[in-house]
Tab-separated table of C-alpha atoms in Angstrom:
chain	number	residue	atom	x	y	z
A	223	MET	CA	-78.264	-270.665	57.660
A	224	LEU	CA	-78.549	-273.661	60.061
A	225	VAL	CA	-81.163	-273.558	62.804
A	226	GLU	CA	-81.285	-276.283	65.516
A	227	ASP	CA	-84.785	-277.600	66.316
A	228	GLY	CA	-83.950	-280.801	68.283
A	229	ASP	CA	-84.339	-283.136	65.299
A	230	GLY	CA	-81.066	-282.400	63.534
A	231	GLY	CA	-81.860	-278.864	62.477
A	232	ILE	CA	-83.254	-277.311	59.365
A	233	ILE	CA	-81.729	-275.100	56.677
A	234	LEU	CA	-83.269	-271.707	55.953
A	235	ASP	CA	-82.363	-269.800	52.789
A	236	LEU	CA	-82.572	-266.151	53.694
A	237	SER	CA	-82.005	-263.222	51.316
A	238	PHE	CA	-82.380	-259.443	51.183
A	239	GLY	CA	-85.147	-259.711	48.592
A	240	ILE	CA	-85.819	-256.528	46.682
A	241	ALA	CA	-83.705	-254.587	49.197
A	242	VAL	CA	-80.499	-256.292	48.069
A	243	VAL	CA	-79.327	-253.248	46.073
A	244	ASP	CA	-79.767	-250.958	49.064
A	245	ALA	CA	-78.007	-253.485	51.297
A	246	VAL	CA	-75.034	-253.726	48.913
A	247	GLN	CA	-74.687	-249.955	48.814
A	248	ARG	CA	-75.136	-249.528	52.567
A	249	PHE	CA	-72.781	-252.316	53.750
A	250	GLY	CA	-70.322	-252.427	50.838
A	251	LEU	CA	-71.178	-256.045	49.940
A	252	THR	CA	-69.594	-257.843	46.968
A	253	ALA	CA	-70.335	-261.073	45.106
A	254	GLN	CA	-68.069	-262.929	47.573
A	255	ASP	CA	-70.607	-262.239	50.311
A	256	PHE	CA	-73.246	-264.385	48.544
A	257	ALA	CA	-73.496	-268.078	47.634
A	258	ALA	CA	-72.465	-268.855	44.060
A	259	GLY	CA	-76.000	-269.877	43.131
A	260	ASP	CA	-77.682	-266.946	44.850
A	261	LEU	CA	-79.847	-264.941	42.457
A	262	ALA	CA	-78.584	-261.827	44.210
A	263	VAL	CA	-75.264	-262.273	42.379
A	264	GLU	CA	-77.039	-261.984	39.040
A	265	LEU	CA	-79.001	-259.001	40.296
A	266	LEU	CA	-75.757	-257.346	41.393
A	267	PHE	CA	-74.275	-257.944	37.942
A	268	LEU	CA	-77.306	-256.359	36.267
A	269	GLN	CA	-77.202	-253.428	38.672
A	270	GLU	CA	-73.498	-252.860	37.954
A	271	ALA	CA	-74.090	-253.076	34.215
A	272	LYS	CA	-76.899	-250.533	34.556
A	273	SER	CA	-74.682	-248.191	36.576
A	274	SER	CA	-71.890	-248.451	34.000
A	275	ALA	CA	-74.327	-247.750	31.171
A	276	MET	CA	-75.743	-244.736	33.012
A	277	ALA	CA	-72.241	-243.396	33.708
A	278	ALA	CA	-71.308	-243.774	30.050
A	279	SER	CA	-74.561	-242.067	29.009
A	280	PHE	CA	-73.952	-239.203	31.441
A	281	SER	CA	-70.405	-238.756	30.139
A	282	LEU	CA	-71.627	-238.728	26.532
A	283	ASN	CA	-74.376	-236.209	27.318
A	284	SER	CA	-71.861	-233.995	29.103
A	285	ARG	CA	-69.568	-234.028	26.077
A	286	LEU	CA	-72.464	-233.339	23.707
A	287	ASN	CA	-73.725	-230.467	25.875
A	288	GLY	CA	-70.216	-229.073	26.072
A	289	ALA	CA	-69.805	-229.251	22.307
A	290	ARG	CA	-73.198	-227.615	21.785
A	291	LEU	CA	-72.309	-224.804	24.184
A	292	VAL	CA	-68.994	-224.224	22.399
A	293	ALA	CA	-70.758	-224.152	19.019
A	294	GLU	CA	-73.417	-221.722	20.266
A	295	THR	CA	-70.773	-219.464	21.807
A	296	LYS	CA	-68.725	-219.439	18.598
A	297	ALA	CA	-71.838	-218.621	16.583
A	298	LEU	CA	-72.354	-215.469	18.687
A	299	THR	CA	-68.706	-214.400	18.961
A	300	ASP	CA	-66.444	-212.348	16.729
A	301	GLY	CA	-63.481	-214.582	16.014
A	302	LEU	CA	-60.862	-211.811	16.025
A	303	THR	CA	-61.730	-209.697	19.064
A	304	GLY	CA	-63.707	-212.135	21.204
A	305	LEU	CA	-66.558	-209.639	21.424
A	306	HIS	CA	-70.090	-210.527	20.425
A	307	ASN	CA	-71.111	-210.404	16.768
A	308	ARG	CA	-74.079	-209.002	14.871
A	309	ARG	CA	-76.125	-212.157	15.447
A	310	ALA	CA	-75.754	-211.744	19.221
A	311	LEU	CA	-76.754	-208.079	18.903
A	312	ASP	CA	-79.887	-208.963	16.945
A	313	GLY	CA	-80.864	-211.499	19.596
A	314	ALA	CA	-80.322	-209.028	22.438
A	315	LEU	CA	-82.349	-206.330	20.674
A	316	SER	CA	-85.166	-208.807	20.076
A	317	ARG	CA	-85.287	-209.644	23.791
A	318	LEU	CA	-85.247	-205.962	24.726
A	319	ASP	CA	-88.124	-205.322	22.299
A	320	GLN	CA	-90.189	-207.789	24.334
A	321	SER	CA	-89.370	-206.186	27.688
A	322	ASP	CA	-89.871	-202.845	29.387
A	323	THR	CA	-86.144	-202.296	29.879
A	324	LYS	CA	-84.832	-198.916	28.789
A	325	TYR	CA	-81.412	-198.960	27.178
A	326	ALA	CA	-78.869	-197.022	25.159
A	327	VAL	CA	-76.919	-197.794	22.008
A	328	LEU	CA	-73.416	-196.456	21.403
A	329	HIS	CA	-72.207	-196.913	17.822
A	330	MET	CA	-68.458	-196.368	17.533
A	331	ASP	CA	-66.506	-196.125	14.300
A	332	LEU	CA	-62.707	-195.897	14.172
A	333	ASP	CA	-61.179	-192.854	12.482
A	334	ARG	CA	-58.126	-193.335	10.224
A	335	PHE	CA	-58.263	-197.105	10.661
A	336	LYS	CA	-58.363	-197.744	6.907
A	337	THR	CA	-55.145	-195.780	6.455
A	338	VAL	CA	-53.409	-197.794	9.167
A	339	ASN	CA	-54.681	-201.079	7.740
A	340	ASP	CA	-53.620	-200.173	4.194
A	341	THR	CA	-50.184	-198.734	4.988
A	342	MET	CA	-49.048	-200.853	7.945
A	343	GLY	CA	-50.648	-204.172	7.044
A	344	HIS	CA	-53.489	-206.335	8.236
A	345	ALA	CA	-51.523	-207.733	11.181
A	346	VAL	CA	-51.291	-204.236	12.648
A	347	GLY	CA	-54.935	-203.612	11.767
A	348	ASP	CA	-55.971	-206.768	13.609
A	349	ALA	CA	-53.878	-205.744	16.620
A	350	VAL	CA	-55.635	-202.351	16.628
A	351	LEU	CA	-59.054	-204.016	16.666
A	352	LYS	CA	-58.027	-206.256	19.560
A	353	ARG	CA	-56.732	-203.254	21.506
A	354	VAL	CA	-60.006	-201.401	20.916
A	355	ALA	CA	-61.917	-204.447	22.183
A	356	ALA	CA	-59.818	-204.398	25.363
A	357	ILE	CA	-60.563	-200.696	25.830
A	358	LEU	CA	-64.278	-201.354	25.486
A	359	ARG	CA	-64.110	-204.075	28.132
A	360	SER	CA	-62.206	-201.825	30.526
A	361	HIS	CA	-64.826	-199.053	30.525
A	362	THR	CA	-68.135	-200.948	30.393
A	363	ARG	CA	-70.286	-202.864	32.830
A	364	GLN	CA	-70.662	-206.621	33.012
A	365	ASP	CA	-74.258	-206.350	31.766
A	366	ASP	CA	-73.324	-204.307	28.692
A	367	LEU	CA	-73.187	-206.140	25.368
A	368	LEU	CA	-70.006	-205.375	23.412
A	369	VAL	CA	-70.307	-206.042	19.704
A	370	ARG	CA	-68.047	-205.822	16.702
A	371	THR	CA	-70.555	-205.411	13.914
A	372	GLY	CA	-67.938	-205.678	11.182
A	373	GLY	CA	-64.788	-203.978	9.921
A	374	ASP	CA	-63.899	-201.156	12.292
A	375	GLU	CA	-67.382	-200.608	13.702
A	376	PHE	CA	-68.464	-201.451	17.235
A	377	VAL	CA	-71.704	-201.240	19.196
A	378	VAL	CA	-72.128	-201.044	22.970
A	379	LEU	CA	-75.621	-202.006	24.137
A	380	CYS	CA	-76.305	-200.679	27.648
A	381	PRO	CA	-79.448	-202.141	29.301
A	382	GLY	CA	-80.835	-199.944	32.058
A	383	LEU	CA	-78.464	-197.072	31.302
A	384	THR	CA	-80.190	-193.993	29.887
A	385	ASP	CA	-78.640	-191.150	31.879
A	386	ALA	CA	-77.319	-188.637	29.335
A	387	GLU	CA	-74.370	-187.477	31.450
A	388	ARG	CA	-73.123	-191.006	32.138
A	389	LEU	CA	-73.414	-191.956	28.475
A	390	GLN	CA	-71.507	-188.852	27.419
A	391	ASP	CA	-68.785	-189.500	30.012
A	392	LEU	CA	-68.466	-193.080	28.750
A	393	SER	CA	-68.203	-191.868	25.160
A	394	LEU	CA	-65.493	-189.358	26.078
A	395	LEU	CA	-63.468	-192.028	27.897
A	396	LEU	CA	-63.702	-194.403	24.936
A	397	ILE	CA	-62.711	-191.712	22.438
A	398	GLN	CA	-59.824	-190.588	24.657
A	399	ASP	CA	-58.366	-194.080	25.125
A	400	VAL	CA	-58.865	-195.217	21.535
A	401	SER	CA	-57.215	-192.010	20.296
A	402	ALA	CA	-54.136	-192.439	22.508
A	403	PRO	CA	-50.929	-193.552	20.704
A	404	MET	CA	-50.482	-197.319	20.550
A	405	SER	CA	-47.323	-199.391	20.152
A	406	LEU	CA	-48.324	-202.473	18.161
A	407	GLU	CA	-46.268	-204.991	16.223
A	408	GLY	CA	-43.209	-202.806	16.796
A	409	LEU	CA	-44.886	-199.762	15.234
A	410	ASP	CA	-46.325	-196.548	16.649
A	411	VAL	CA	-49.991	-196.319	15.688
A	412	GLN	CA	-52.553	-193.628	16.291
A	413	ILE	CA	-56.188	-193.733	15.278
A	414	GLY	CA	-59.314	-192.050	16.589
A	415	ALA	CA	-62.969	-192.770	17.244
A	416	SER	CA	-66.359	-191.187	16.727
A	417	ILE	CA	-69.502	-192.269	18.568
A	418	GLY	CA	-73.219	-191.933	17.967
A	419	ILE	CA	-75.586	-192.327	20.933
A	420	ALA	CA	-79.271	-193.257	20.823
A	421	VAL	CA	-81.483	-193.875	23.868
A	422	SER	CA	-84.671	-195.936	23.771
A	423	SER	CA	-86.559	-193.549	26.066
A	424	THR	CA	-86.184	-190.819	23.438
A	425	ALA	CA	-88.453	-192.822	21.130
A	426	PRO	CA	-90.261	-195.394	23.316
A	427	ARG	CA	-92.210	-197.019	20.477
A	428	MET	CA	-89.138	-197.642	18.378
A	429	ALA	CA	-87.859	-201.175	17.805
A	430	GLY	CA	-84.253	-202.048	18.533
A	431	ALA	CA	-83.254	-202.215	14.874
A	432	GLU	CA	-84.644	-198.720	14.367
A	433	LEU	CA	-82.709	-197.430	17.361
A	434	ILE	CA	-79.533	-198.789	15.779
A	435	ASP	CA	-80.366	-196.714	12.691
A	436	CYS	CA	-80.740	-193.656	14.918
A	437	ALA	CA	-77.330	-194.310	16.471
A	438	ASP	CA	-75.967	-194.508	12.906
A	439	VAL	CA	-77.409	-191.058	12.224
A	440	ALA	CA	-75.772	-189.677	15.368
A	441	LEU	CA	-72.451	-191.292	14.412
A	442	TYR	CA	-72.650	-189.741	10.955
A	443	LEU	CA	-73.223	-186.317	12.519
A	444	ALA	CA	-70.290	-186.810	14.907
A	445	LYS	CA	-67.982	-187.576	11.988
A	446	ARG	CA	-69.337	-184.663	10.014
A	447	SER	CA	-68.536	-182.380	12.952
A	448	GLY	CA	-64.836	-183.179	12.701
A	449	ARG	CA	-64.438	-186.712	14.128
A	450	GLY	CA	-63.065	-187.594	17.523
A	451	GLN	CA	-66.436	-186.559	18.913
A	452	PHE	CA	-69.790	-187.988	19.958
A	453	ALA	CA	-73.291	-186.935	19.022
A	454	VAL	CA	-76.606	-187.769	20.677
A	455	TRP	CA	-79.582	-188.619	18.524
A	456	SER	CA	-82.879	-186.742	18.810
A	457	PRO	CA	-86.069	-187.078	16.738
A	458	ALA	CA	-85.302	-183.766	15.012
A	459	LYS	CA	-82.242	-185.358	13.399
A	460	GLY	CA	-84.222	-187.956	11.467
A	461	ARG	CA	-84.247	-191.722	11.785
A	462	ARG	CA	-82.187	-192.733	8.751
A	463	LEU	CA	-79.026	-191.677	7.005
A	464	THR	CA	-81.118	-190.998	3.901
A	465	ASP	CA	-82.800	-188.209	5.870
A	466	LEU	CA	-79.505	-186.313	6.011
A	467	ASP	CA	-77.889	-184.082	3.419
A	468	PRO	CA	-75.509	-186.345	1.413
A	469	SER	CA	-73.485	-183.388	0.140
A	470	SER	CA	-71.880	-182.952	3.556
A	471	ALA	CA	-70.903	-186.554	4.145
A	472	PRO	CA	-67.658	-187.133	6.092
A	473	ALA	CA	-64.713	-188.751	4.394
A	474	SER	CA	-64.530	-192.550	4.739
A	475	GLY	CA	-62.087	-194.302	7.069
């Protein structure tokens, strides 16, 4: 910058100083706006290199977080039906054990599924399980945890839902829809369902894993009563299957 002072002028070298980065961002400056030997050019280069490195780091972290989320989701998901798996159920029960939330457990077992799987093939059996998963989704709330615990057994965990009439209505709807004829893989298929219900408020000091055992007892009693039914657990029915009379066990499948 040339400044006239009456004696031919003087040259002043002015710069933005430490505010050069802010100035570049505010006014859209580039290296062409500075003298070749200006240290600001080097500072701009370093700033751009830093920005590129940060962008690359952010992109890498995003991909890593995405991969971690996918892995965690897969670890808690049943690969066939897309429902949650037993690991997810155990985690949810553990969290409920540490809270004051009342909840209900519905344990559903499919009737005649083994016969369908054995006579019509595993492809039809898999299609049945997927259809049952869709039925569960259609009748439950967003907060309910839907779990395939293995084989043809399912659990619905209902936080905050302990009303006996609502639970019984839900069980009837599930049994009705699962028992309706299905057309799968070009074949007509018909199965059934039995459900055992256990509610945490019935035994407030009971841990989640124990309540699952109680729902198992209720399910066993529902099957023993003729299948296609539900049963509600009460303390008088015992807490384990070993408490029941084994001579009257329902047929498998």
